[in-house]
């Protein structure tokens, strides 16, 4: 019996160690999304190390009124090799239509195929870029002047203004606020549909 337990532990310990390491490589932040002080949904941001890459992802689900009930399922996944953005995928699924965007590193720049609400873009971006909107949930864009707006497939400006960072994405000016550890605690977002606020809850 003791021999069987010893053999079992011999096989389980390496397996459990791998599970522990894998879980330790994922960092998750959760946010509430609100309009005019009323909650309309939640967002989850993840940072995951995978082999030689770092993957930042965002998933959110919201429901609000805009000339009728609108349901939105939104997500981004952006992969970095070292400090460089190499690929991003974004999707928006709604009860009024679906949109997708794809940005891929290729020979010194990025190939773009982006479509979102009342916007399409296939203009190549010269690179490389070291920051993107998905990464902004985990790190301040310190010393950065541009970042990748994955959903629009745009190289967008970012600048520090007093206690927040301001970004301009296709005419929408958004404000990002960080805590002392450089983690996003609040974002005030402009949108062609509805302006909203993202606030960290854990």
Tab-separated table of C-alpha atoms in Angstrom:
chain	number	residue	atom	x	y	z
A	1	UNK	CA	0.000	0.000	0.000
A	2	UNK	CA	2.782	2.389	0.935
A	3	UNK	CA	4.556	1.468	-2.269
A	4	UNK	CA	1.421	2.319	-4.300
A	5	UNK	CA	1.088	5.706	-2.570
A	6	UNK	CA	4.736	6.432	-3.208
A	7	UNK	CA	4.349	5.642	-6.898
A	8	UNK	CA	1.188	7.744	-7.119
A	9	UNK	CA	2.885	10.743	-5.514
A	10	UNK	CA	5.844	10.294	-7.854
A	11	UNK	CA	3.551	10.808	-10.859
A	12	UNK	CA	1.270	13.447	-9.316
A	13	UNK	CA	3.859	15.877	-7.939
A	14	UNK	CA	5.317	16.854	-11.347
A	15	UNK	CA	1.793	17.196	-12.756
A	16	UNK	CA	0.594	19.403	-9.902
A	17	UNK	CA	3.758	21.485	-10.152
A	18	UNK	CA	3.039	22.145	-13.823
A	19	UNK	CA	-0.536	23.168	-12.989
A	20	UNK	CA	0.710	25.545	-10.280
A	21	UNK	CA	3.260	27.160	-12.586
A	22	UNK	CA	0.685	27.494	-15.361
A	23	UNK	CA	-1.828	29.180	-13.055
A	24	UNK	CA	0.865	31.477	-11.629
A	25	UNK	CA	1.543	32.796	-15.116
A	26	UNK	CA	-1.983	34.239	-15.485
A	27	UNK	CA	-2.887	37.617	-13.958
A	28	UNK	CA	-6.562	38.638	-13.995
A	29	UNK	CA	-8.213	42.002	-13.320
A	30	UNK	CA	-11.982	42.528	-13.188
A	31	UNK	CA	-13.844	45.742	-13.982
A	32	UNK	CA	-17.378	47.119	-13.890
A	33	UNK	CA	-18.709	49.022	-16.897
A	34	UNK	CA	-21.189	51.809	-16.179
A	35	UNK	CA	-23.131	54.559	-17.947
A	36	UNK	CA	-24.239	57.638	-15.970
A	37	UNK	CA	-23.545	55.767	-12.723
A	38	UNK	CA	-25.567	52.654	-13.643
A	39	UNK	CA	-23.852	49.311	-14.198
A	40	UNK	CA	-24.361	47.833	-17.671
A	41	UNK	CA	-21.920	44.920	-17.482
A	42	UNK	CA	-18.472	43.655	-16.548
A	43	UNK	CA	-15.049	43.256	-18.131
A	44	UNK	CA	-12.225	40.833	-17.451
A	45	UNK	CA	-8.617	41.537	-18.460
A	46	UNK	CA	-5.939	38.828	-18.489
A	47	UNK	CA	-2.175	38.763	-18.878
A	48	UNK	CA	-0.699	35.359	-19.647
A	49	UNK	CA	2.846	34.168	-20.327
A	50	UNK	CA	2.971	31.426	-22.934
A	51	UNK	CA	6.284	30.028	-24.151
A	52	UNK	CA	8.195	33.068	-25.465
A	53	UNK	CA	5.115	35.282	-25.785
A	54	UNK	CA	2.930	37.409	-23.536
A	55	UNK	CA	-0.778	37.488	-24.356
A	56	UNK	CA	-3.093	40.261	-23.163
A	57	UNK	CA	-6.819	39.621	-23.509
A	58	UNK	CA	-10.045	41.442	-22.717
A	59	UNK	CA	-13.575	40.053	-22.554
A	60	UNK	CA	-16.713	42.016	-21.740
A	61	UNK	CA	-20.473	41.674	-21.902
A	62	UNK	CA	-22.815	44.642	-21.632
A	63	UNK	CA	-26.489	45.381	-22.106
A	64	UNK	CA	-27.921	48.886	-22.535
A	65	UNK	CA	-30.667	50.920	-24.211
A	66	UNK	CA	-29.941	52.707	-27.508
A	67	UNK	CA	-33.159	53.086	-29.520
A	68	UNK	CA	-33.925	49.587	-28.250
A	69	UNK	CA	-32.080	47.013	-26.160
A	70	UNK	CA	-28.481	46.383	-27.291
A	71	UNK	CA	-26.471	43.329	-26.200
A	72	UNK	CA	-22.701	43.447	-26.814
A	73	UNK	CA	-20.115	40.678	-26.403
A	74	UNK	CA	-16.633	42.142	-26.968
A	75	UNK	CA	-13.141	40.688	-26.888
A	76	UNK	CA	-9.496	41.366	-27.735
A	77	UNK	CA	-6.457	39.083	-27.755
A	78	UNK	CA	-3.050	40.673	-28.399
A	79	UNK	CA	0.238	38.768	-28.535
A	80	UNK	CA	3.661	40.239	-27.822
A	81	UNK	CA	7.044	38.734	-28.620
A	82	UNK	CA	9.391	40.515	-26.266
A	83	UNK	CA	8.214	44.131	-26.230
A	84	UNK	CA	6.753	44.092	-29.751
A	85	UNK	CA	3.117	43.632	-30.732
A	86	UNK	CA	3.024	40.797	-33.276
A	87	UNK	CA	-0.692	40.045	-33.642
A	88	UNK	CA	-4.085	41.125	-32.370
A	89	UNK	CA	-7.602	39.854	-32.897
A	90	UNK	CA	-10.746	41.689	-31.855
A	91	UNK	CA	-14.427	40.817	-32.134
A	92	UNK	CA	-17.720	42.521	-31.380
A	93	UNK	CA	-20.876	40.399	-31.346
A	94	UNK	CA	-24.204	42.185	-30.973
A	95	UNK	CA	-27.883	41.589	-31.590
A	96	UNK	CA	-27.557	44.205	-34.363
A	97	UNK	CA	-24.520	42.877	-36.192
A	98	UNK	CA	-21.033	41.424	-35.727
A	99	UNK	CA	-17.584	42.903	-36.418
A	100	UNK	CA	-14.008	41.600	-36.398
A	101	UNK	CA	-10.530	43.125	-36.616
A	102	UNK	CA	-7.148	41.514	-37.260
A	103	UNK	CA	-3.692	43.115	-37.094
A	104	UNK	CA	-0.609	41.065	-38.034
A	105	UNK	CA	3.119	41.927	-37.962
A	106	UNK	CA	4.642	41.502	-41.426
A	107	UNK	CA	7.982	42.715	-42.794
A	108	UNK	CA	8.508	45.835	-40.709
A	109	UNK	CA	4.870	46.839	-40.291
A	110	UNK	CA	1.344	45.621	-39.633
A	111	UNK	CA	-1.253	44.348	-42.074
A	112	UNK	CA	-4.685	45.564	-40.985
A	113	UNK	CA	-8.186	44.268	-41.653
A	114	UNK	CA	-10.474	46.068	-39.205
A	115	UNK	CA	-14.213	46.608	-39.087
A	116	UNK	CA	-16.235	48.025	-36.229
A	117	UNK	CA	-19.407	50.122	-35.852
A	118	UNK	CA	-19.548	52.559	-38.823
A	119	UNK	CA	-15.805	52.156	-39.434
A	120	UNK	CA	-13.564	50.099	-41.729
A	121	UNK	CA	-9.782	50.205	-42.057
A	122	UNK	CA	-7.231	48.280	-44.123
A	123	UNK	CA	-4.390	50.798	-44.065
A	124	UNK	CA	-0.995	49.321	-43.222
A	125	UNK	CA	0.724	50.559	-40.043
A	126	UNK	CA	4.466	51.135	-39.969
A	127	UNK	CA	6.009	49.608	-36.873
A	128	UNK	CA	6.966	48.194	-34.569
A	129	UNK	CA	4.560	49.163	-31.763
A	130	UNK	CA	5.254	48.343	-28.118
A	131	UNK	CA	1.882	49.150	-26.584
A	132	UNK	CA	-1.790	48.412	-27.181
A	133	UNK	CA	-5.118	49.049	-25.482
A	134	UNK	CA	-5.201	45.518	-23.999
A	135	UNK	CA	-1.828	46.061	-22.325
A	136	UNK	CA	-3.002	49.338	-20.784
A	137	UNK	CA	-5.008	47.373	-18.191
A	138	UNK	CA	-1.745	46.126	-16.658
A	139	UNK	CA	0.910	48.761	-17.379
A	140	UNK	CA	1.131	52.521	-17.676
A	141	UNK	CA	2.180	53.660	-21.160
A	142	UNK	CA	5.179	55.450	-19.651
A	143	UNK	CA	7.368	57.137	-22.270
A	144	UNK	CA	5.067	55.906	-25.072
A	145	UNK	CA	3.705	58.323	-27.678
A	146	UNK	CA	1.671	55.829	-29.753
A	147	UNK	CA	-0.158	52.560	-29.174
A	148	UNK	CA	-2.219	50.068	-31.156
A	149	UNK	CA	-5.990	50.501	-30.926
A	150	UNK	CA	-6.807	46.882	-31.791
A	151	UNK	CA	-10.505	47.277	-32.483
A	152	UNK	CA	-9.900	50.021	-35.083
A	153	UNK	CA	-6.549	48.756	-36.357
A	154	UNK	CA	-5.095	52.233	-35.787
A	155	UNK	CA	-1.820	53.649	-34.509
A	156	UNK	CA	-3.182	56.150	-31.996
A	157	UNK	CA	-1.488	58.875	-29.902
A	158	UNK	CA	-1.206	58.702	-26.108
A	159	UNK	CA	-0.001	61.442	-23.748
A	160	UNK	CA	0.202	62.119	-20.017
A	161	UNK	CA	-2.174	64.854	-18.818
A	162	UNK	CA	-1.929	65.625	-15.093
A	163	UNK	CA	-3.120	62.498	-13.234
A	164	UNK	CA	-4.254	60.480	-16.282
A	165	UNK	CA	-3.216	59.379	-19.772
A	166	UNK	CA	-5.271	60.636	-22.707
A	167	UNK	CA	-5.604	58.668	-25.926
A	168	UNK	CA	-7.303	59.697	-29.158
A	169	UNK	CA	-8.835	56.822	-31.119
A	170	UNK	CA	-10.592	57.906	-34.301
A	171	UNK	CA	-11.736	61.134	-32.647
A	172	UNK	CA	-12.784	59.488	-29.371
A	173	UNK	CA	-10.750	60.865	-26.443
A	174	UNK	CA	-10.378	58.393	-23.581
A	175	UNK	CA	-8.795	58.908	-20.155
A	176	UNK	CA	-6.887	56.175	-18.285
A	177	UNK	CA	-6.160	56.445	-14.543
A	178	UNK	CA	-3.575	54.277	-12.736
A	179	UNK	CA	-2.713	53.411	-9.136
A	180	UNK	CA	0.764	53.696	-7.595
A	181	UNK	CA	1.671	50.225	-8.899
A	182	UNK	CA	0.842	51.115	-12.492
A	183	UNK	CA	-2.404	49.121	-12.673
A	184	UNK	CA	-5.448	50.630	-14.373
A	185	UNK	CA	-8.130	51.590	-11.854
A	186	UNK	CA	-10.476	53.638	-14.058
A	187	UNK	CA	-11.007	54.585	-17.692
A	188	UNK	CA	-13.428	57.228	-18.974
A	189	UNK	CA	-14.320	56.249	-22.525
A	190	UNK	CA	-15.938	58.087	-25.426
A	191	UNK	CA	-17.919	56.045	-27.926
A	192	UNK	CA	-20.002	56.798	-31.041
A	193	UNK	CA	-22.874	54.938	-29.343
A	194	UNK	CA	-22.608	55.747	-25.612
A	195	UNK	CA	-19.895	57.152	-23.360
A	196	UNK	CA	-19.047	54.855	-20.450
A	197	UNK	CA	-16.735	54.324	-17.469
A	198	UNK	CA	-14.618	51.264	-16.657
A	199	UNK	CA	-13.823	50.840	-12.917
A	200	UNK	CA	-11.706	48.132	-11.321
A	201	UNK	CA	-13.563	45.899	-8.832
A	202	UNK	CA	-10.802	43.324	-8.116
